[in-house]
mmCIF file of C-alpha atoms in Angstrom:
data_model
loop_
_atom_site.group_PDB
_atom_site.id
_atom_site.type_symbol
_atom_site.label_atom_id
_atom_site.label_comp_id
_atom_site.label_asym_id
_atom_site.label_seq_id
_atom_site.Cartn_x
_atom_site.Cartn_y
_atom_site.Cartn_z
ATOM 1 C CA MET A 239 18.458 -25.315 6.384
ATOM 2 C CA TYR A 240 17.256 -22.277 8.043
ATOM 3 C CA GLN A 241 16.483 -19.134 6.316
ATOM 4 C CA LYS A 242 18.940 -16.131 7.205
ATOM 5 C CA GLY A 243 17.965 -14.005 9.879
ATOM 6 C CA ARG A 244 15.461 -14.129 12.839
ATOM 7 C CA ALA A 245 12.155 -13.046 11.040
ATOM 8 C CA TRP A 246 11.752 -12.446 7.302
ATOM 9 C CA ILE A 247 9.382 -11.903 4.450
ATOM 10 C CA GLU A 248 8.949 -13.987 1.394
ATOM 11 C CA LEU A 249 7.800 -12.294 -1.771
ATOM 12 C CA ASN A 250 6.008 -14.691 -4.561
ATOM 13 C CA LEU A 251 7.038 -12.484 -7.926
ATOM 14 C CA ASN A 252 4.876 -15.235 -9.805
ATOM 15 C CA ASN A 253 1.737 -14.155 -7.779
ATOM 16 C CA LEU A 254 2.681 -10.417 -8.492
ATOM 17 C CA ALA A 255 2.696 -11.060 -12.074
ATOM 18 C CA HIS A 256 -0.537 -13.109 -11.772
ATOM 19 C CA ASN A 257 -2.187 -10.244 -9.979
ATOM 20 C CA ALA A 258 -1.013 -7.475 -12.383
ATOM 21 C CA ALA A 259 -2.537 -9.537 -15.393
ATOM 22 C CA GLN A 260 -5.678 -10.028 -13.418
ATOM 23 C CA LEU A 261 -6.020 -6.333 -12.990
ATOM 24 C CA LYS A 262 -4.971 -5.255 -16.356
ATOM 25 C CA ARG A 263 -7.754 -7.686 -18.085
ATOM 26 C CA LEU A 264 -10.364 -5.589 -16.069
ATOM 27 C CA LEU A 265 -9.165 -2.391 -17.758
ATOM 28 C CA PRO A 266 -9.572 -0.862 -21.180
ATOM 29 C CA ASP A 267 -6.801 -1.708 -23.463
ATOM 30 C CA SER A 268 -5.528 1.894 -23.447
ATOM 31 C CA CYS A 269 -5.424 1.902 -19.606
ATOM 32 C CA ALA A 270 -1.792 1.258 -18.172
ATOM 33 C CA LEU A 271 -1.076 0.174 -14.689
ATOM 34 C CA MET A 272 0.548 2.881 -12.545
ATOM 35 C CA PRO A 273 1.256 0.839 -9.268
ATOM 36 C CA ALA A 274 1.382 2.601 -5.794
ATOM 37 C CA VAL A 275 4.911 1.372 -4.701
ATOM 38 C CA LYS A 276 4.662 3.986 -1.771
ATOM 39 C CA ALA A 277 5.345 2.731 1.825
ATOM 40 C CA ASN A 278 8.069 0.176 0.785
ATOM 41 C CA ALA A 279 5.333 -0.926 -1.937
ATOM 42 C CA TYR A 280 3.118 -1.845 1.023
ATOM 43 C CA GLY A 281 5.853 -3.366 3.039
ATOM 44 C CA HIS A 282 6.983 -5.604 0.250
ATOM 45 C CA GLY A 283 10.054 -3.946 -0.716
ATOM 46 C CA ALA A 284 9.911 -1.003 -3.392
ATOM 47 C CA ASP A 285 12.833 -1.685 -5.143
ATOM 48 C CA THR A 286 12.119 -5.478 -5.764
ATOM 49 C CA ILE A 287 8.795 -4.931 -6.478
ATOM 50 C CA ALA A 288 9.272 -2.053 -8.817
ATOM 51 C CA ARG A 289 12.112 -3.910 -10.670
ATOM 52 C CA ALA A 290 9.893 -7.031 -11.055
ATOM 53 C CA LEU A 291 7.032 -4.725 -12.447
ATOM 54 C CA GLU A 292 9.130 -3.069 -15.001
ATOM 55 C CA ARG A 293 10.495 -6.432 -16.420
ATOM 56 C CA MET A 294 6.726 -7.016 -16.783
ATOM 57 C CA GLY A 295 6.523 -4.120 -18.982
ATOM 58 C CA VAL A 296 5.134 -1.390 -16.219
ATOM 59 C CA THR A 297 6.681 2.027 -16.926
ATOM 60 C CA ASP A 298 4.765 4.350 -14.319
ATOM 61 C CA PHE A 299 4.812 4.374 -10.652
ATOM 62 C CA CYS A 300 3.261 6.263 -7.737
ATOM 63 C CA VAL A 301 5.036 7.168 -4.528
ATOM 64 C CA ALA A 302 4.138 9.168 -1.462
ATOM 65 C CA SER A 303 7.430 11.343 -1.200
ATOM 66 C CA VAL A 304 10.382 12.669 -2.908
ATOM 67 C CA GLY A 305 12.597 10.180 -0.623
ATOM 68 C CA GLU A 306 10.621 7.310 -2.020
ATOM 69 C CA GLY A 307 11.035 8.618 -5.697
ATOM 70 C CA ILE A 308 14.737 8.786 -5.134
ATOM 71 C CA ALA A 309 15.044 5.317 -3.656
ATOM 72 C CA LEU A 310 13.411 4.015 -7.071
ATOM 73 C CA ARG A 311 15.916 5.893 -9.119
ATOM 74 C CA ASN A 312 18.748 4.578 -7.030
ATOM 75 C CA ALA A 313 17.391 1.040 -7.536
ATOM 76 C CA GLY A 314 17.536 1.674 -11.301
ATOM 77 C CA ILE A 315 13.856 2.402 -12.179
ATOM 78 C CA THR A 316 13.563 4.733 -15.328
ATOM 79 C CA GLY A 317 9.970 5.393 -15.937
ATOM 80 C CA GLN A 318 7.825 8.165 -14.779
ATOM 81 C CA ILE A 319 7.745 8.436 -10.903
ATOM 82 C CA LEU A 320 4.694 10.444 -9.510
ATOM 83 C CA VAL A 321 4.842 11.884 -6.125
ATOM 84 C CA LEU A 322 1.358 11.732 -4.760
ATOM 85 C CA SER A 323 1.747 13.942 -1.697
ATOM 86 C CA TYR A 324 3.459 17.089 -0.548
ATOM 87 C CA THR A 325 6.925 18.106 -1.279
ATOM 88 C CA SER A 326 8.607 20.862 0.512
ATOM 89 C CA PRO A 327 9.816 23.845 -1.554
ATOM 90 C CA TYR A 328 13.326 22.992 0.092
ATOM 91 C CA GLN A 329 13.404 19.807 -2.072
ATOM 92 C CA PHE A 330 11.975 21.147 -5.397
ATOM 93 C CA SER A 331 15.481 20.884 -6.799
ATOM 94 C CA GLU A 332 15.266 17.070 -6.232
ATOM 95 C CA LEU A 333 12.244 16.916 -8.357
ATOM 96 C CA ARG A 334 14.347 18.055 -11.369
ATOM 97 C CA ARG A 335 17.539 16.278 -10.472
ATOM 98 C CA TYR A 336 15.807 12.819 -10.041
ATOM 99 C CA ARG A 337 13.279 13.466 -12.686
ATOM 100 C CA LEU A 338 10.024 13.236 -10.543
ATOM 101 C CA THR A 339 6.711 14.185 -11.274
ATOM 102 C CA GLN A 340 5.134 16.331 -8.626
ATOM 103 C CA THR A 341 1.316 16.453 -7.664
ATOM 104 C CA VAL A 342 0.126 19.954 -7.732
ATOM 105 C CA ILE A 343 -1.994 20.129 -4.386
ATOM 106 C CA ASP A 344 -3.972 23.261 -5.059
ATOM 107 C CA TYR A 345 -3.336 26.659 -6.809
ATOM 108 C CA ASP A 346 -1.373 28.122 -3.972
ATOM 109 C CA TYR A 347 1.122 25.156 -4.627
ATOM 110 C CA ALA A 348 1.227 25.585 -8.125
ATOM 111 C CA ARG A 349 2.482 28.986 -7.497
ATOM 112 C CA GLN A 350 5.193 27.954 -5.269
ATOM 113 C CA LEU A 351 6.264 25.312 -7.787
ATOM 114 C CA HIS A 352 6.303 28.022 -10.557
ATOM 115 C CA ALA A 353 8.127 30.201 -8.354
ATOM 116 C CA PHE A 354 11.028 27.951 -8.339
ATOM 117 C CA GLY A 355 12.021 29.285 -11.557
ATOM 118 C CA LYS A 356 12.907 26.093 -13.377
ATOM 119 C CA PRO A 357 10.611 23.677 -15.158
ATOM 120 C CA ILE A 358 9.129 20.973 -13.203
ATOM 121 C CA ASP A 359 6.780 17.930 -14.502
ATOM 122 C CA VAL A 360 3.471 17.736 -12.571
ATOM 123 C CA HIS A 361 0.104 16.089 -12.501
ATOM 124 C CA VAL A 362 -2.645 18.549 -11.215
ATOM 125 C CA GLY A 363 -4.805 16.996 -8.377
ATOM 126 C CA ILE A 364 -8.610 17.636 -8.575
ATOM 127 C CA ASP A 365 -10.501 17.457 -5.488
ATOM 128 C CA THR A 366 -13.914 15.762 -6.468
ATOM 129 C CA GLY A 367 -15.285 15.144 -3.060
ATOM 130 C CA MET A 368 -12.511 13.310 -0.836
ATOM 131 C CA HIS A 369 -11.411 16.928 0.415
ATOM 132 C CA ARG A 370 -7.791 15.610 1.066
ATOM 133 C CA LEU A 371 -5.535 17.039 -1.727
ATOM 134 C CA GLY A 372 -6.334 18.874 -5.106
ATOM 135 C CA GLU A 373 -7.818 22.067 -6.247
ATOM 136 C CA ARG A 374 -11.641 21.967 -5.654
ATOM 137 C CA PHE A 375 -13.286 20.927 -9.036
ATOM 138 C CA ASP A 376 -15.993 23.542 -8.597
ATOM 139 C CA HIS A 377 -13.153 26.085 -8.852
ATOM 140 C CA PRO A 378 -12.793 25.758 -12.496
ATOM 141 C CA GLU A 379 -11.181 29.218 -12.813
ATOM 142 C CA LYS A 380 -8.337 28.385 -10.657
ATOM 143 C CA LEU A 381 -7.678 25.041 -12.576
ATOM 144 C CA LEU A 382 -7.315 27.347 -15.765
ATOM 145 C CA GLU A 383 -4.891 29.609 -13.780
ATOM 146 C CA ILE A 384 -2.698 26.703 -12.951
ATOM 147 C CA TRP A 385 -2.101 26.280 -16.654
ATOM 148 C CA LYS A 386 -0.858 29.622 -17.007
ATOM 149 C CA PHE A 387 2.301 28.804 -14.867
ATOM 150 C CA LYS A 388 4.968 28.488 -17.481
ATOM 151 C CA ASN A 389 7.269 26.345 -15.292
ATOM 152 C CA LEU A 390 4.745 23.725 -14.754
ATOM 153 C CA ASN A 391 4.911 20.914 -17.500
ATOM 154 C CA ILE A 392 1.552 19.505 -16.870
ATOM 155 C CA THR A 393 1.616 15.776 -18.131
ATOM 156 C CA GLY A 394 -1.342 14.696 -16.091
ATOM 157 C CA VAL A 395 -4.613 15.156 -14.130
ATOM 158 C CA PHE A 396 -6.186 13.099 -11.329
ATOM 159 C CA SER A 397 -8.425 12.719 -8.700
ATOM 160 C CA HIS A 398 -9.104 9.962 -6.004
ATOM 161 C CA LEU A 399 -12.117 8.050 -5.250
ATOM 162 C CA CYS A 400 -12.961 7.944 -1.404
ATOM 163 C CA ALA A 401 -15.877 5.221 -1.535
ATOM 164 C CA ALA A 402 -15.089 3.096 -4.416
ATOM 165 C CA ASP A 403 -14.866 0.058 -1.968
ATOM 166 C CA GLY A 404 -18.496 0.735 -0.635
ATOM 167 C CA THR A 405 -21.339 -1.495 -1.478
ATOM 168 C CA SER A 406 -24.126 0.897 -0.170
ATOM 169 C CA LYS A 407 -26.261 2.934 -2.396
ATOM 170 C CA ALA A 408 -24.903 6.175 -0.799
ATOM 171 C CA GLU A 409 -21.457 5.116 -1.460
ATOM 172 C CA LYS A 410 -22.050 4.019 -4.917
ATOM 173 C CA GLU A 411 -23.989 7.169 -5.597
ATOM 174 C CA TYR A 412 -21.043 9.435 -4.158
ATOM 175 C CA THR A 413 -18.478 7.591 -6.319
ATOM 176 C CA LYS A 414 -20.399 8.331 -9.457
ATOM 177 C CA LYS A 415 -20.848 12.009 -8.424
ATOM 178 C CA GLN A 416 -16.846 12.184 -8.181
ATOM 179 C CA ILE A 417 -16.558 10.462 -11.458
ATOM 180 C CA GLN A 418 -18.765 12.864 -12.987
ATOM 181 C CA ALA A 419 -17.154 15.811 -11.345
ATOM 182 C CA PHE A 420 -13.637 14.599 -12.700
ATOM 183 C CA ASN A 421 -15.034 14.001 -16.092
ATOM 184 C CA HIS A 422 -16.574 17.553 -16.124
ATOM 185 C CA SER A 423 -13.316 19.031 -15.293
ATOM 186 C CA ILE A 424 -11.430 17.260 -18.040
ATOM 187 C CA SER A 425 -13.910 18.412 -20.424
ATOM 188 C CA PHE A 426 -13.838 22.008 -19.148
ATOM 189 C CA LEU A 427 -9.897 22.201 -19.369
ATOM 190 C CA LYS A 428 -9.943 20.670 -22.835
ATOM 191 C CA GLN A 429 -12.626 23.066 -24.059
ATOM 192 C CA ASN A 430 -10.436 26.082 -22.678
ATOM 193 C CA GLY A 431 -7.443 24.815 -24.686
ATOM 194 C CA CYS A 432 -5.554 22.816 -21.930
ATOM 195 C CA SER A 433 -4.272 19.430 -23.739
ATOM 196 C CA GLY A 434 -1.457 16.982 -23.639
ATOM 197 C CA PHE A 435 -2.101 15.445 -20.038
ATOM 198 C CA LYS A 436 -3.169 11.981 -19.178
ATOM 199 C CA THR A 437 -5.820 11.073 -16.522
ATOM 200 C CA HIS A 438 -6.393 8.806 -13.693
ATOM 201 C CA ILE A 439 -8.690 8.329 -10.834
ATOM 202 C CA GLN A 440 -8.954 4.392 -10.088
ATOM 203 C CA SER A 441 -6.989 3.059 -7.164
ATOM 204 C CA SER A 442 -7.381 -0.764 -6.439
ATOM 205 C CA TYR A 443 -11.246 -0.647 -5.759
ATOM 206 C CA GLY A 444 -11.951 1.779 -8.424
ATOM 207 C CA VAL A 445 -10.614 -0.932 -10.798
ATOM 208 C CA LEU A 446 -12.392 -3.803 -9.042
ATOM 209 C CA ASN A 447 -15.759 -1.783 -8.942
ATOM 210 C CA TYR A 448 -15.539 0.359 -11.798
ATOM 211 C CA PRO A 449 -13.317 -1.328 -14.200
ATOM 212 C CA SER A 450 -15.232 -0.034 -17.497
ATOM 213 C CA LEU A 451 -14.061 3.659 -16.689
ATOM 214 C CA GLU A 452 -11.656 4.790 -19.780
ATOM 215 C CA TYR A 453 -8.616 6.781 -18.344
ATOM 216 C CA ASP A 454 -4.906 6.364 -19.028
ATOM 217 C CA PHE A 455 -3.622 5.182 -15.775
ATOM 218 C CA ALA A 456 -5.109 2.945 -12.690
ATOM 219 C CA ARG A 457 -3.097 3.272 -9.685
ATOM 220 C CA VAL A 458 -3.394 0.002 -8.022
ATOM 221 C CA GLY A 459 -2.316 -0.916 -4.757
ATOM 222 C CA ILE A 460 -3.425 -3.337 -2.199
ATOM 223 C CA ALA A 461 -5.006 -5.441 -4.853
ATOM 224 C CA LEU A 462 -1.761 -5.676 -6.851
ATOM 225 C CA TYR A 463 -0.342 -7.423 -3.659
ATOM 226 C CA GLY A 464 -3.074 -9.945 -3.734
ATOM 227 C CA CYS A 465 -5.077 -8.392 -0.734
ATOM 228 C CA PHE A 466 -8.277 -6.805 -0.053
ATOM 229 C CA CYS A 467 -8.524 -4.071 2.695
ATOM 230 C CA THR A 468 -10.628 -6.531 4.736
ATOM 231 C CA PRO A 469 -11.373 -10.046 4.404
ATOM 232 C CA HIS A 470 -15.168 -9.425 3.873
ATOM 233 C CA ASP A 471 -14.913 -6.960 0.871
ATOM 234 C CA GLN A 472 -17.145 -7.838 -2.030
ATOM 235 C CA THR A 473 -16.135 -6.444 -5.461
ATOM 236 C CA ALA A 474 -18.194 -6.191 -8.607
ATOM 237 C CA ALA A 475 -15.160 -7.696 -10.912
ATOM 238 C CA ASP A 476 -14.624 -11.472 -10.751
ATOM 239 C CA VAL A 477 -10.714 -11.816 -10.156
ATOM 240 C CA THR A 478 -8.593 -14.261 -8.455
ATOM 241 C CA LEU A 479 -6.015 -12.500 -6.309
ATOM 242 C CA ARG A 480 -3.143 -14.313 -4.821
ATOM 243 C CA PRO A 481 -0.972 -13.018 -1.944
ATOM 244 C CA VAL A 482 2.562 -11.920 -2.788
ATOM 245 C CA LEU A 483 3.842 -11.534 0.766
ATOM 246 C CA SER A 484 4.289 -14.164 3.363
ATOM 247 C CA LEU A 485 5.647 -13.392 6.997
ATOM 248 C CA LYS A 486 7.600 -15.776 8.798
ATOM 249 C CA SER A 487 9.751 -16.031 11.872
ATOM 250 C CA ARG A 488 11.373 -18.731 14.277
ATOM 251 C CA ILE A 489 10.589 -20.002 17.665
ATOM 252 C CA GLU A 490 13.591 -18.846 20.077
ATOM 253 C CA CYS A 491 12.685 -21.250 22.951
ATOM 254 C CA VAL A 492 9.900 -23.531 24.534
ATOM 255 C CA LYS A 493 9.007 -23.196 28.121
ATOM 256 C CA GLN A 494 6.637 -24.551 30.663
ATOM 257 C CA LEU A 495 4.280 -21.999 32.318
ATOM 258 C CA HIS A 496 2.603 -23.441 35.423
ATOM 259 C CA ALA A 497 -0.574 -22.481 36.547
ATOM 260 C CA GLY A 498 -0.551 -19.299 38.397
ATOM 261 C CA GLU A 499 2.407 -18.047 36.621
ATOM 262 C CA SER A 500 2.471 -15.159 34.207
ATOM 263 C CA VAL A 501 4.510 -14.318 30.859
ATOM 264 C CA GLY A 502 5.607 -11.074 29.710
ATOM 265 C CA TYR A 503 5.346 -7.585 30.551
ATOM 266 C CA GLY A 504 2.589 -6.281 33.048
ATOM 267 C CA MET A 505 1.872 -9.809 33.910
ATOM 268 C CA SER A 506 -1.198 -9.549 31.594
ATOM 269 C CA TYR A 507 -1.709 -13.251 30.924
ATOM 270 C CA THR A 508 -1.595 -15.545 33.762
ATOM 271 C CA ALA A 509 -1.847 -19.512 33.086
ATOM 272 C CA ALA A 510 -4.995 -21.074 34.535
ATOM 273 C CA LYS A 511 -3.388 -24.508 34.321
ATOM 274 C CA ASP A 512 -0.043 -25.836 33.238
ATOM 275 C CA ILE A 513 0.824 -25.198 29.571
ATOM 276 C CA ARG A 514 3.921 -24.740 27.093
ATOM 277 C CA ILE A 515 4.733 -21.539 25.529
ATOM 278 C CA ALA A 516 6.952 -20.566 22.644
ATOM 279 C CA ALA A 517 8.954 -17.166 22.273
ATOM 280 C CA VAL A 518 8.795 -16.145 18.874
ATOM 281 C CA SER A 519 11.506 -13.837 17.332
ATOM 282 C CA ILE A 520 9.441 -11.078 15.980
ATOM 283 C CA GLY A 521 7.822 -7.943 17.427
ATOM 284 C CA TYR A 522 6.214 -4.787 17.403
ATOM 285 C CA ALA A 523 9.668 -3.218 16.017
ATOM 286 C CA ASP A 524 9.162 -5.325 13.114
ATOM 287 C CA GLY A 525 5.641 -3.929 12.556
ATOM 288 C CA ILE A 526 3.549 -6.508 14.544
ATOM 289 C CA PRO A 527 0.755 -4.389 16.133
ATOM 290 C CA ARG A 528 0.875 -4.248 19.883
ATOM 291 C CA GLY A 529 -2.671 -4.551 19.849
ATOM 292 C CA LEU A 530 -2.658 -8.162 18.793
ATOM 293 C CA SER A 531 -1.566 -9.037 22.155
ATOM 294 C CA GLU A 532 -3.964 -11.959 23.152
ATOM 295 C CA HIS A 533 -6.016 -11.329 20.037
ATOM 296 C CA GLY A 534 -3.886 -12.525 17.258
ATOM 297 C CA TYR A 535 -2.697 -15.892 15.999
ATOM 298 C CA LEU A 536 0.220 -17.633 14.164
ATOM 299 C CA LEU A 537 0.778 -20.820 12.542
ATOM 300 C CA ILE A 538 3.302 -23.483 13.717
ATOM 301 C CA ARG A 539 3.448 -27.080 12.069
ATOM 302 C CA GLY A 540 0.448 -26.222 10.170
ATOM 303 C CA VAL A 541 -1.601 -25.518 13.614
ATOM 304 C CA LYS A 542 -3.067 -22.192 14.613
ATOM 305 C CA ALA A 543 -1.457 -20.966 17.879
ATOM 306 C CA PRO A 544 -2.975 -18.098 19.949
ATOM 307 C CA MET A 545 -0.645 -15.051 20.900
ATOM 308 C CA ILE A 546 -0.587 -14.717 24.683
ATOM 309 C CA GLY A 547 0.757 -11.981 26.821
ATOM 310 C CA ARG A 548 1.830 -8.571 25.530
ATOM 311 C CA ILE A 549 3.777 -8.433 22.290
ATOM 312 C CA CYS A 550 7.359 -7.013 23.059
ATOM 313 C CA MET A 551 9.490 -5.011 20.774
ATOM 314 C CA ASP A 552 11.375 -8.088 19.518
ATOM 315 C CA GLN A 553 9.235 -10.943 20.651
ATOM 316 C CA LEU A 554 5.834 -12.260 21.208
ATOM 317 C CA PHE A 555 4.664 -15.445 23.072
ATOM 318 C CA ALA A 556 2.426 -18.376 21.800
ATOM 319 C CA ASP A 557 0.521 -20.913 23.535
ATOM 320 C CA VAL A 558 1.877 -24.099 22.112
ATOM 321 C CA SER A 559 0.096 -26.693 24.296
ATOM 322 C CA HIS A 560 -1.651 -28.415 21.549
ATOM 323 C CA ILE A 561 1.282 -28.736 19.146
ATOM 324 C CA PRO A 562 3.376 -31.846 19.565
ATOM 325 C CA SER A 563 7.070 -31.651 19.263
ATOM 326 C CA VAL A 564 7.400 -27.874 18.866
ATOM 327 C CA SER A 565 11.043 -26.853 19.381
ATOM 328 C CA ALA A 566 13.547 -23.958 19.025
ATOM 329 C CA GLY A 567 14.259 -23.103 15.410
ATOM 330 C CA ASP A 568 10.685 -24.150 14.198
ATOM 331 C CA GLU A 569 9.151 -21.648 11.597
ATOM 332 C CA THR A 570 6.245 -19.830 12.387
ATOM 333 C CA VAL A 571 4.031 -18.254 10.007
ATOM 334 C CA LEU A 572 2.061 -14.867 10.575
ATOM 335 C CA ILE A 573 1.125 -14.322 7.104
ATOM 336 C CA GLY A 574 0.917 -17.099 4.958
ATOM 337 C CA THR A 575 0.352 -20.976 4.490
ATOM 338 C CA SER A 576 1.734 -23.589 6.863
ATOM 339 C CA GLY A 577 0.307 -27.214 6.298
ATOM 340 C CA ASN A 578 -3.362 -26.815 5.464
ATOM 341 C CA GLU A 579 -3.740 -23.546 7.278
ATOM 342 C CA THR A 580 -3.584 -19.977 5.847
ATOM 343 C CA LEU A 581 -3.365 -16.507 7.706
ATOM 344 C CA THR A 582 -3.844 -13.559 5.456
ATOM 345 C CA ALA A 583 -2.780 -10.000 5.917
ATOM 346 C CA GLY A 584 -6.681 -9.479 6.384
ATOM 347 C CA ASP A 585 -6.928 -12.070 9.057
ATOM 348 C CA LEU A 586 -4.184 -10.362 11.185
ATOM 349 C CA ALA A 587 -5.837 -7.011 10.356
ATOM 350 C CA GLU A 588 -9.204 -7.983 11.746
ATOM 351 C CA CYS A 589 -7.753 -9.296 14.929
ATOM 352 C CA ALA A 590 -5.953 -6.073 15.324
ATOM 353 C CA GLY A 591 -9.028 -3.852 14.448
ATOM 354 C CA THR A 592 -7.441 -2.355 11.261
ATOM 355 C CA ILE A 593 -7.142 -3.037 7.508
ATOM 356 C CA SER A 594 -4.543 -5.005 5.449
ATOM 357 C CA ASN A 595 -2.877 -1.867 4.129
ATOM 358 C CA GLU A 596 -1.792 -0.830 7.642
ATOM 359 C CA ILE A 597 -0.420 -4.226 8.506
ATOM 360 C CA LEU A 598 1.538 -4.636 5.469
ATOM 361 C CA SER A 599 2.684 -0.945 5.204
ATOM 362 C CA ARG A 600 4.177 -0.903 8.641
ATOM 363 C CA LEU A 601 6.502 -4.222 8.171
ATOM 364 C CA GLY A 602 9.838 -3.091 9.225
ATOM 365 C CA ASN A 603 13.045 -2.635 7.421
ATOM 366 C CA ARG A 604 14.994 -5.400 9.538
ATOM 367 C CA LEU A 605 12.846 -8.213 8.225
ATOM 368 C CA GLU A 606 15.010 -9.553 5.409
ATOM 369 C CA ARG A 607 12.825 -9.812 2.178
ATOM 370 C CA ILE A 608 13.506 -13.031 0.103
ATOM 371 C CA ALA A 609 12.113 -12.694 -3.555
ATOM 372 C CA GLN A 610 11.148 -15.939 -5.013
ATOM 373 C CA THR A 611 9.746 -16.982 -8.638
ATOM 374 C CA ALA A 612 9.487 -20.696 -8.398
#
């Protein structure tokens, strides 16, 4: 029986639970997971993933925007939801209405939040060297000034490691400097009477490469979903992660392409000999990078089939000459396992010249997401 829809995502929630346990095992007992479920939980479906994690005992989550936080509240998530990025002053009322915790981006932003005139829960970001968001760690006087804003209920302090995935000496030294700067900032704040806040600096690679750090939360992302950023990444921690997501589609039709004939837009692929091709019901509007044209692969009946021609908005093409008995309606696998073959998000990313995070987070909403626990 066919799955509903032309293209879909299958979610293995048992693998999600396995990954969460693997990552939690690496951390001190006092450190809780604070999963990043931004970008629709890296394409997995934020409501499904967050509810599953909440059933596992997770109570704290990270998102990128107020809209993502509101969606979680509407899905029934009751725990802390931290907005990691900028929120416009026009949306400050929604932070209170939906009980969202806002990141203090810098001193000037803290002043804007205070000027709203009503208490808002916040975590203060500290820039320890990534130079993205957060008040600079070497501006301790400004950090202290943030604590003077009476409308800010400061419940957390955090930073972000920008090279924790690196294995070079320079990357490791830079990461250690960031950690030292963060620790110094925490000590400085406490010595000056600031208290009652929790701390976090590790994302996935911070946990995988620096698991012994003792903070209150770990903002795990890509590793929770069973992936590394690239297939070649090496980590200090010994963990076995299992992919949560499989991406599948259907063959729409199978055609003969004669020698000298072209397929798709721009006639970018011309057959050198007679071949059989399949039109597959997934395209760049579903999140498949157009850059995979003539570079990517998919699995059909347990066999790798190369993508040919330009990827369309709603379809792509594959050479199936070497796969017997292929027919319309056959399942194709772009991420996942078919027979004895497996393609990972990392494999797809490598062909597209990017990272797994981008491949997963761009998967579109018209892909049905089917959660499985068996």
